[in-house]
XYZ file of C-alpha atoms in Angstrom:
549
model
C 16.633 21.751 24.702
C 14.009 20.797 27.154
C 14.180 17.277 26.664
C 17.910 17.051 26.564
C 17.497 19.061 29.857
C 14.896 16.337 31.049
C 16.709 13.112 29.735
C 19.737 14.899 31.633
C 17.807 14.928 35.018
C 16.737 11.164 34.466
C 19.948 9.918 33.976
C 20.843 11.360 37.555
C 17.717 9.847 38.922
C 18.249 6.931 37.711
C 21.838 6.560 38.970
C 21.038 8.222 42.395
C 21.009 6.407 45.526
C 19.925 7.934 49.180
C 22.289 9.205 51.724
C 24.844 12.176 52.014
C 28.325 12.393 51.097
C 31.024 12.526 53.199
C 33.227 15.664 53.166
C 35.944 14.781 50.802
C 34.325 12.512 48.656
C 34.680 11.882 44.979
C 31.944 10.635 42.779
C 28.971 10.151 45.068
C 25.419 9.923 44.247
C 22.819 12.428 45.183
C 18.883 12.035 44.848
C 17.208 13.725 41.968
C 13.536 14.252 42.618
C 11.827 14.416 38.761
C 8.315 15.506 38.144
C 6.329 12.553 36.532
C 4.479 14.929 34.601
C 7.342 17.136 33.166
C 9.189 14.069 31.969
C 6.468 12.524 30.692
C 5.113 15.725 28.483
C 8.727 16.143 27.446
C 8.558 12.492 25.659
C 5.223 12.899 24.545
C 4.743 12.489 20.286
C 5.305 16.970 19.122
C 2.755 17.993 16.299
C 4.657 20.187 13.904
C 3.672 21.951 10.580
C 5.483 23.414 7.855
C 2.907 25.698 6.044
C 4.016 27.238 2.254
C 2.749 29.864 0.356
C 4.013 31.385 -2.607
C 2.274 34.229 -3.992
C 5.527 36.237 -5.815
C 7.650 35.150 -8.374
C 10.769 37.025 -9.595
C 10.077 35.872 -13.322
C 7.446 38.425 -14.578
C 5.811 35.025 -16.618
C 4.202 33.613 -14.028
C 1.548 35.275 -12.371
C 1.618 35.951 -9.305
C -1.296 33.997 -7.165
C -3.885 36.080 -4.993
C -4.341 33.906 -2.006
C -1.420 31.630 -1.318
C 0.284 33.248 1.409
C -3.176 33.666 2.944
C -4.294 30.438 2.549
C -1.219 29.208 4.354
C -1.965 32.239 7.213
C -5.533 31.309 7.422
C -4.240 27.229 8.048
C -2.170 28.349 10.517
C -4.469 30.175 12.603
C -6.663 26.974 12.996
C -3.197 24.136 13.497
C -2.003 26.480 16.172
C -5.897 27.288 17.884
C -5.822 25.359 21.201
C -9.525 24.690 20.884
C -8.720 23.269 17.040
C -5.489 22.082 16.072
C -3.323 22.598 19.447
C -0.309 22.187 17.596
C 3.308 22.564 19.386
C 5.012 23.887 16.028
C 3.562 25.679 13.218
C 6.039 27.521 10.767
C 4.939 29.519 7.905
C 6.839 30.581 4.813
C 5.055 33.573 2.817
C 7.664 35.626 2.120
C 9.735 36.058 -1.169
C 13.099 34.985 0.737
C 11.596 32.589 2.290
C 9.680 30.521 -0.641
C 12.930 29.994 -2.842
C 13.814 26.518 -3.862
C 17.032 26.626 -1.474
C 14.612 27.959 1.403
C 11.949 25.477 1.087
C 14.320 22.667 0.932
C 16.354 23.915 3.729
C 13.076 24.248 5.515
C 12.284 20.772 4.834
C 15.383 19.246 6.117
C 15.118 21.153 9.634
C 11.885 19.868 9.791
C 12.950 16.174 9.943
C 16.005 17.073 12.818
C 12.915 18.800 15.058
C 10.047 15.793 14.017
C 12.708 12.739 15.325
C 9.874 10.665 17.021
C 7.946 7.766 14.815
C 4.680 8.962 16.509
C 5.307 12.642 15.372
C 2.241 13.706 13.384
C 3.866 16.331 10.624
C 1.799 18.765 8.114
C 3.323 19.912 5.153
C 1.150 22.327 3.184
C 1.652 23.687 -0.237
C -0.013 26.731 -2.087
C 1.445 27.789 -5.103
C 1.588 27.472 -8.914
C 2.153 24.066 -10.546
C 3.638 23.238 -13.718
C 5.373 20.306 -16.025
C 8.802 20.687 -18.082
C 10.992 17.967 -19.026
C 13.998 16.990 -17.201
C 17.783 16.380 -18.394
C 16.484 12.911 -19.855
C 13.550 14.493 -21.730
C 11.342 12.702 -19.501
C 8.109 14.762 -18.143
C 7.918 15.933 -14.423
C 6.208 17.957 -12.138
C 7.389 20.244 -10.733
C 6.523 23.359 -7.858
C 7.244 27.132 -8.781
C 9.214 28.654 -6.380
C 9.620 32.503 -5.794
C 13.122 32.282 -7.995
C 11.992 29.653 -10.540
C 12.672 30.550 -14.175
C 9.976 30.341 -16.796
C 12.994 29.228 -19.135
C 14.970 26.825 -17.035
C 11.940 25.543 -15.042
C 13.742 21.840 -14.448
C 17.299 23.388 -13.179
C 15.032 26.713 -10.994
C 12.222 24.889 -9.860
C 11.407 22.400 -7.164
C 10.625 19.045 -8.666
C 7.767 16.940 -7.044
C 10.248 14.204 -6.716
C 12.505 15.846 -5.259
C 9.861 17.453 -2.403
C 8.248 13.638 -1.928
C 11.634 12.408 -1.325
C 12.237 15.064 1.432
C 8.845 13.840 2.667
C 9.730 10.227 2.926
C 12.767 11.166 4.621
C 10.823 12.631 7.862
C 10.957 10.225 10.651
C 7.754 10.744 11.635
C 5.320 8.223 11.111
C 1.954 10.311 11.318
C 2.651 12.705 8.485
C 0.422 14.504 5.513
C 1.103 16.031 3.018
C -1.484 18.708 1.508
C -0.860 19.798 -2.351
C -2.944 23.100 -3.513
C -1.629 23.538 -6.666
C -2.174 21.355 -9.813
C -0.025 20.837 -13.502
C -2.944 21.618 -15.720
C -2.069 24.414 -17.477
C -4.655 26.446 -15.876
C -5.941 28.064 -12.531
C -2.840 27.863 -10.050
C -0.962 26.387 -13.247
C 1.138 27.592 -16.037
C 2.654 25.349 -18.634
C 5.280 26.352 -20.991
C 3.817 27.105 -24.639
C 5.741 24.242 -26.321
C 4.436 21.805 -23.688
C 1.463 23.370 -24.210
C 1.066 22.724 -27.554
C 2.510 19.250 -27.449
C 0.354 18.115 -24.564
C -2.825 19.168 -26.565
C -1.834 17.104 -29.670
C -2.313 13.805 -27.114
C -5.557 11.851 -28.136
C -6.247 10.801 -24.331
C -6.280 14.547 -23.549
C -3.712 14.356 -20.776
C -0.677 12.307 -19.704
C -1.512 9.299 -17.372
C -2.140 10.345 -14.336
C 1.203 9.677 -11.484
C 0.705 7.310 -8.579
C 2.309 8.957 -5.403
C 3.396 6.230 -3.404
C 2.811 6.643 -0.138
C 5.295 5.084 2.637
C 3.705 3.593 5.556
C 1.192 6.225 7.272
C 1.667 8.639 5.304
C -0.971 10.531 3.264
C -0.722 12.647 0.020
C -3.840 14.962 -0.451
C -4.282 17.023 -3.326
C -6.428 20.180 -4.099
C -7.322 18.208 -7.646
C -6.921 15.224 -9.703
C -4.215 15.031 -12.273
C -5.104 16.728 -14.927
C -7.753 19.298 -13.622
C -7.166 22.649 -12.333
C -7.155 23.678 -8.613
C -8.754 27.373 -8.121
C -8.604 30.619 -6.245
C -11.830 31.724 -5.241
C -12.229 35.639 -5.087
C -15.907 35.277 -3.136
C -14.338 32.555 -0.661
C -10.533 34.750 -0.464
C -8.950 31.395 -0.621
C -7.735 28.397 -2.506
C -11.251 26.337 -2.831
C -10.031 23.550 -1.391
C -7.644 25.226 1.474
C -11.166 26.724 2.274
C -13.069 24.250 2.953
C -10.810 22.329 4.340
C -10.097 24.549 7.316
C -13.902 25.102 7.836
C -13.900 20.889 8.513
C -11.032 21.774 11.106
C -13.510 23.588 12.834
C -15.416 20.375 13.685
C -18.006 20.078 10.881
C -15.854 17.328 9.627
C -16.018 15.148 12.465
C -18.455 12.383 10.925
C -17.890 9.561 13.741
C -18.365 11.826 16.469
C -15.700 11.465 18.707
C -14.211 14.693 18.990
C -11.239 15.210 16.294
C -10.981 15.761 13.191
C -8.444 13.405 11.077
C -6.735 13.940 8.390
C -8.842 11.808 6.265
C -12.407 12.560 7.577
C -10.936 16.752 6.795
C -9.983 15.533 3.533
C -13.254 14.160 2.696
C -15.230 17.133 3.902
C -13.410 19.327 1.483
C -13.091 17.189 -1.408
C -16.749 16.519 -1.426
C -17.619 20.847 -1.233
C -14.860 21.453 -3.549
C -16.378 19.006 -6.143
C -20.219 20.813 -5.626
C -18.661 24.364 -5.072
C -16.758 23.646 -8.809
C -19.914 21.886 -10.097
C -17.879 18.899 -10.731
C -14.924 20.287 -12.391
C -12.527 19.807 -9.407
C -12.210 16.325 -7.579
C -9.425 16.614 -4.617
C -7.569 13.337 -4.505
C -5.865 11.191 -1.789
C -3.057 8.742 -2.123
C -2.750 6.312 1.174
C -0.911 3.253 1.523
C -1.692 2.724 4.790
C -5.174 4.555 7.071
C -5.588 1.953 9.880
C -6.778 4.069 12.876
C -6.004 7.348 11.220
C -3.425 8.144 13.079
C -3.261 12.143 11.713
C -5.506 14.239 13.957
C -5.351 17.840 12.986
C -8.017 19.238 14.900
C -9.848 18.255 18.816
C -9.300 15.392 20.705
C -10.842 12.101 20.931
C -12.844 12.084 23.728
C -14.874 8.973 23.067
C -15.646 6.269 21.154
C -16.733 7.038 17.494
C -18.962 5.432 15.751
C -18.245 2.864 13.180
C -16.838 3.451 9.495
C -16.208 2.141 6.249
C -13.550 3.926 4.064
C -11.405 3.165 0.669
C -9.177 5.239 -0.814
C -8.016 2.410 -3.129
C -7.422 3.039 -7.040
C -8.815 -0.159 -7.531
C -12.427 1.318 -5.813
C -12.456 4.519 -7.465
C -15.934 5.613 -8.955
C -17.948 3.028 -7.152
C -21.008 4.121 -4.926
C -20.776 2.751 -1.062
C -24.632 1.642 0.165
C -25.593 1.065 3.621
C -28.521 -1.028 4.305
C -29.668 -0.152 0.767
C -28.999 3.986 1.188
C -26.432 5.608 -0.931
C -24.337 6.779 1.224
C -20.758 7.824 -0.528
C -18.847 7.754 -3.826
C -15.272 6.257 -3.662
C -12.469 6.809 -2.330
C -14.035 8.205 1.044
C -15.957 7.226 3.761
C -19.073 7.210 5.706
C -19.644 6.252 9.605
C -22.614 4.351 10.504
C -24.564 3.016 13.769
C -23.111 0.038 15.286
C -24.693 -3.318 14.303
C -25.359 -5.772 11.842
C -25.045 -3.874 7.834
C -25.478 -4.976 4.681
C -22.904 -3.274 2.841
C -23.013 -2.880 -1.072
C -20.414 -1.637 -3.778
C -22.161 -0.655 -6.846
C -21.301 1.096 -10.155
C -24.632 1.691 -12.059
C -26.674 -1.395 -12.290
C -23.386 -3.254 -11.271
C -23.088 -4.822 -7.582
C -19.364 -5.540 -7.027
C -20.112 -6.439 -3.505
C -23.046 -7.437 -1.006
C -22.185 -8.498 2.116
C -23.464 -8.123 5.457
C -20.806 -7.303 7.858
C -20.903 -7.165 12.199
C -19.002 -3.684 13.124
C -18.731 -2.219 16.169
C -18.503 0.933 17.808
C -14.967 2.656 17.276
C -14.329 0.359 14.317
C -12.671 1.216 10.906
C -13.610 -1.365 8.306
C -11.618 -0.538 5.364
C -14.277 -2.039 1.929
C -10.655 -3.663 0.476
C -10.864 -6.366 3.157
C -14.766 -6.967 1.473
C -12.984 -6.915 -1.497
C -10.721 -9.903 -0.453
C -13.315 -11.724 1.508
C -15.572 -11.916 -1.618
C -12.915 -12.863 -3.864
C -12.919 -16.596 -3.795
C -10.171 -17.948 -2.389
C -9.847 -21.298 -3.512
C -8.848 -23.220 -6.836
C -9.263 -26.135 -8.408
C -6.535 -27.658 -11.042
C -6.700 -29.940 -13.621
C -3.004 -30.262 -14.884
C -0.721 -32.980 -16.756
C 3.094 -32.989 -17.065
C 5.855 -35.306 -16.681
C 7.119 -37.939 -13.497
C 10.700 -38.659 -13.122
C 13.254 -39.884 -11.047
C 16.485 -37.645 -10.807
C 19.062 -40.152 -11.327
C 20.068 -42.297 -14.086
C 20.166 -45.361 -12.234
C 16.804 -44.775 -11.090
C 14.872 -44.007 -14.358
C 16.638 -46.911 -15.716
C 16.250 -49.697 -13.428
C 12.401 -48.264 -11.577
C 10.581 -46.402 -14.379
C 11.543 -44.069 -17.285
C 10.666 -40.764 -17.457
C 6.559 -40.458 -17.480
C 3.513 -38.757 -18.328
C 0.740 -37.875 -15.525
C -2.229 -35.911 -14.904
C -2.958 -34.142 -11.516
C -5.799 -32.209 -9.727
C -4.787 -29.572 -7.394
C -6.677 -28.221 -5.057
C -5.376 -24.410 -3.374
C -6.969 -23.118 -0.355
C -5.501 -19.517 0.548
C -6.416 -19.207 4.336
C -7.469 -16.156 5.947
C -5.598 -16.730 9.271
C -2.482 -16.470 7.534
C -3.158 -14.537 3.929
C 0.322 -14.819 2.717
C 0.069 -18.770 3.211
C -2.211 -21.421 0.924
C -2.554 -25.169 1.410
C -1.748 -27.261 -1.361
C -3.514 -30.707 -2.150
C -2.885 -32.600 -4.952
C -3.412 -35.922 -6.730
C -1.684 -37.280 -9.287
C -1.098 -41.040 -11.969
C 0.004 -42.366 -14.495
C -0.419 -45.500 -15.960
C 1.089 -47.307 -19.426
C 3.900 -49.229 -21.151
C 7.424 -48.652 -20.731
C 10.518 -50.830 -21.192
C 13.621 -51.270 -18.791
C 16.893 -50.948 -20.581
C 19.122 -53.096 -18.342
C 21.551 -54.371 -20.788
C 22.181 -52.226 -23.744
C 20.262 -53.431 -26.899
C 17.986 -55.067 -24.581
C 14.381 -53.968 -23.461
C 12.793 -55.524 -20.758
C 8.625 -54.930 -21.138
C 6.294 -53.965 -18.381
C 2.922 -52.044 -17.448
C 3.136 -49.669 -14.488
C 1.121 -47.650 -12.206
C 2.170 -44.583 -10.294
C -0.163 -42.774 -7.787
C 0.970 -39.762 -5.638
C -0.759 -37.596 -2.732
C 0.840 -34.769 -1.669
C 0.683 -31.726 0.564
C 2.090 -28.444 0.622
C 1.905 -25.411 2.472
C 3.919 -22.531 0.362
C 4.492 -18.459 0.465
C 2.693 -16.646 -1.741
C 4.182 -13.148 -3.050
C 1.517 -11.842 -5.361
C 1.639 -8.780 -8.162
C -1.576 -7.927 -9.261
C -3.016 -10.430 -11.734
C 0.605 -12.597 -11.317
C 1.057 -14.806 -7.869
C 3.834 -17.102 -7.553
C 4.761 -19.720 -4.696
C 7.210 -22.120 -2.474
C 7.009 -23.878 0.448
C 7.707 -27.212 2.231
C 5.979 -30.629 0.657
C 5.460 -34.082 1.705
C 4.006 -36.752 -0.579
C 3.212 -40.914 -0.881
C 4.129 -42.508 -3.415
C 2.613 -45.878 -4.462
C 4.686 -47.550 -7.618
C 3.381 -50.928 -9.588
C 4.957 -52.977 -11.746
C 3.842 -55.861 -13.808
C 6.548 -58.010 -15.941
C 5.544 -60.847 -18.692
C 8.368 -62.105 -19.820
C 10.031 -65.517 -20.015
C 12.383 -65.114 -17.753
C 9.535 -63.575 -14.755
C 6.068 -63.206 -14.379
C 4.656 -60.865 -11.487
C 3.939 -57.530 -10.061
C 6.368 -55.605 -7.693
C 4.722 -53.007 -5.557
C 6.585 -49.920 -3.887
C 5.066 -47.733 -0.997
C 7.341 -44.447 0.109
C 6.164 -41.206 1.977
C 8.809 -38.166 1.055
C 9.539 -34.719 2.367
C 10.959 -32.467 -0.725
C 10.131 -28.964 -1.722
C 7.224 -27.359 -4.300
C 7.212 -24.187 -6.443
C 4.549 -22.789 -8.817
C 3.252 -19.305 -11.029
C -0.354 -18.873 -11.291
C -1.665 -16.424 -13.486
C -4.977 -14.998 -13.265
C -7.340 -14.597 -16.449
C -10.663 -13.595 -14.724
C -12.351 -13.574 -11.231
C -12.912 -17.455 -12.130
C -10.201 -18.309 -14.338
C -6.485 -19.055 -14.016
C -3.159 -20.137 -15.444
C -1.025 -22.221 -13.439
C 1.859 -24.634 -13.320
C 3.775 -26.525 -10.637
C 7.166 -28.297 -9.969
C 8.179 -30.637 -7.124
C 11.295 -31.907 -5.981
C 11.170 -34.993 -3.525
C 13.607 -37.088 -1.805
C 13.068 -40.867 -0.639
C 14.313 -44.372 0.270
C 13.319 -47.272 -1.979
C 15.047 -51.088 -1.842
C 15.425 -52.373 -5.332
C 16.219 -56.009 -5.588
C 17.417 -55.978 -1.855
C 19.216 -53.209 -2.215
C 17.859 -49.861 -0.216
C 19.128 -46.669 -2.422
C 18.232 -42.866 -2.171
C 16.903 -41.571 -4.914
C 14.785 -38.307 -5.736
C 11.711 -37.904 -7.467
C 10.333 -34.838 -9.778
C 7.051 -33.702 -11.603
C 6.256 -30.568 -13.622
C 2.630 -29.570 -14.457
C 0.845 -27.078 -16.293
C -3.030 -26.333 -16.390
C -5.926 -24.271 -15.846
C -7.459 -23.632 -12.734
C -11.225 -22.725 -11.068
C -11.800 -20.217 -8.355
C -14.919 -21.319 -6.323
């Protein structure tokens, strides 16, 4: 209502002009005066929260939790403390009515009517009991027990993790977490049906593969465990472990660059790493983010000045490897560490493994997230050795310049850094032999040719993990040879042509070194055969292997 009031007032402004009306008059303009300040707090990004907590359930089979509602109290105490979180918004649903299925949903969706701005930054916290039934396809889910869920009907009753992430995605905010403190293992805040049960224990890797949340842009997916573990109530801390200690970072502990707030990830990281030496190992809190770039989430202080520089991945692909800083241990993936401004060496290890040793420049205020190491140290360029087939398009062409041919190429691929999604193509490719021009039918006409090409490409690459494929513009010379010895002539013709055409090409990756890859081309050019000038079009397929250097 406020800023309806306020956009309501600028409008005025904004259409105002000085002077007075004159008695009588319709439709004239009088000058607003609108404080600076009001309008601009009444634009300015909200910070909202939607805190859960389900400790009752109506079906007598699952138990009922001892610290949910008050974990969810206890996090709201520090979101809406003006000296911690300072949030606008904080709503909290403890109570039976209020942590149904229908509630929470409905709860969900009024959340993304009041969070309308992209630089919103939205909580959404969840403390309750976990579990895993099948759906209406038989395939296995996850799923949230609700106050009314039914131990029995647990897929029709209960609020399905898909269902709650795609409520999530929906919010418009682009600065938005989501905290899970509940896990699908069967124990602690779990319960699993007994046929699941049973079946789920009969499974030689001891657990289903674990789920990849995906993440939309800026948004961040923290859970209490990882799949397959069990999240726990503590009865000496009054709390869920991780809720605990994760409010005690809110309190500033968690700050680790030192600039005055607390983000979602550095609060994350404080609690995962005293939940994992509080449970002696047996409980690793996750994180699933697409995107961190400056962390936009800040749940508690403000940043008052510039922090010092970190390093940070929370990429599958890291997971389990040990982050060194000028030789000290200083973190085990996915996490992060800050560090003083400088010159660094920077390491990646696993055991007596050293994925990556590289001495970096950061700054002060800097995030460096170890993926863009990761890419750096990859090499980025390949060497080719291919062979395939030369042709012209056209009948008339293959006929009366040179049948169809084979050739061997070398490409060379550079993928730049400027522009990542780019590569340059260079390539070199001939062919040499025997063929025989079929003029008149029944009738060969015997020569020895030469073909050489150079070409140059710049293509898109889209790439899917091991798989990359491209296409882009080409341009290529062509130099073309032909010796005759027969009665009727004796000599060499020579053609010279420079062509613009098109290139397209899979590569496949075996190793860090190694690689499939083939290529096509299509060109277009203007030769004179005989006196007579003709367009004509040119193609070559190759397939090889390829180096990374």
């Amino acid at each position: 209502m406020r800023r309806l009031l306020f956009t309501f007032l600028a409008v005025l402004a904004a259409c105002a002009s000085p002077g007075s009306l004159e008695k009588g008059d319709k439709g004239g303009l009088v000058s607003v005066k609108v404080d600076e300040g009001a309008l601009s707090d009444a634009y300015a990004p909200r910070r909202l929260a939607l805190l859960v907590g389900v400790s009752q359930f109506q079906d007598s089979q699952w138990r009922d939790l001892r610290y949910s509602s008050k974990d969810a109290e206890d996090l709201a105490a520090a979101l809406r403390d003006p000296a911690r979180g300072h949030f606008d918004q904080v709503r909290v649903l403890t109570r039976p009515e209020e942590t149904t299925r229908a509630s929470i949903l409905g709860a969900l969706r009024q959340l993304r009517q009041e969070a309308t701005r992209p630089d919103d930054v939205v909580v959404v916290y969840f403390s309750a009991h976990g579990t895993l039934a099948r759906d209406g396809k038989g395939e296995l889910k996850r799923y949230l027990v609700t106050t009314d869920a039914a131990y029995r009907a647990i897929a029709q009753t209960a609020l399905s993790m898909d269902a709650l992430k795609s409520e999530f995605d929906q919010l418009p905010s682009r600065r938005r977490l989501m905290v899970l403190a509940t896990c699908h293992s069967g124990s602690g805040k779990s319960l699993l049906p007994r046929e699941l049960e049973a079946e789920l224990a009969g499974v030689k890797a001891g657990f289903y593969a674990r789920p990849l949340e995906e993440s939309s842009r800026a948004s961040m997916v923290f859970a209490a465990c990882d799949w397959g573990e069990t999240a726990r109530e503590d009865e000496g801390l009054r709390n869920d472990i991780y809720t605990h200690f994760l409010i005690d970072g809110l309190n500033g502990a968690a700050d680790r660059n030192i600039d005055g707030a607390v983000t979602a990830t550095e609060a994350h990281d404080y609690a995962r790493r005293r939940t994992y030496a509080f449970t002696e190992g047996r409980q690793r809190p996750s994180a699933e983010i697409l995107e961190v770039g400056a962390d936009p989430v800040v749940l508690s202080g403000r940043i008052d000045r510039t922090g010092r520089p970190e390093l940070f991945s929370y990429n599958p692909r890291l997971d389990g490897f040990t982050l060194k800083v000028d030789g000290e241990s200083r973190t085990e993936l996915p996490g992060g560490t800050a560090v003083a401004p400088g010159r660094r060496t920077v390491e990646l290890t696993k055991g007596d493994d050293v994925l990556i040793r590289q001495v970096v420049d950061i700054a002060a205020g800097e995030r460096l997230p170890l993926e863009r190491l990761l890419s750096e140290t990859f090499p980025r360029r390949s060497l080719a050795l291919m062979g395939g087939m030369f042709s012209f398009v056209d009948a008339r062409s293959r006929a009366e310049l040179l049948p169809a041919a084979p050739e061997l190429a070398l490409v060379l691929r550079l993928e730049e850094r400027p522009l990542p999604d780019l590569s340059l193509l260079l390539d070199v490719s001939g062919s040499r032999g025997r063929k025989e021009l079929h003029l008149v039918p029944g009738t060969g006409v015997p020569f020895t040719y030469t073909s050489l090409s150079l070409g140059a490409a710049v293509p898109y690459t889209w790439k899917w993990g091991r798989l990359s494929l491209y296409a882009g513009p080409r341009v290529a010379a062509l130099l073309l040879q032909r010796s005759f010895q027969t009665e009727a002539f004796t000599g060499a013709q020579q053609y010279f042509t420079v062509s613009p055409g098109v290139v397209g090409g899979v590569v496949w990756r075996l190793g860090e070194r190694l690689e499939l890859t083939s290529q096509v081309q299509m060109m277009v050019t203007y030769v004179v055969v005989d006196g007579r000038g003709q367009a004509v079009g040119f193609t070559g397929g190759w397939a090889g292997m390829g180096y990374r250097f």
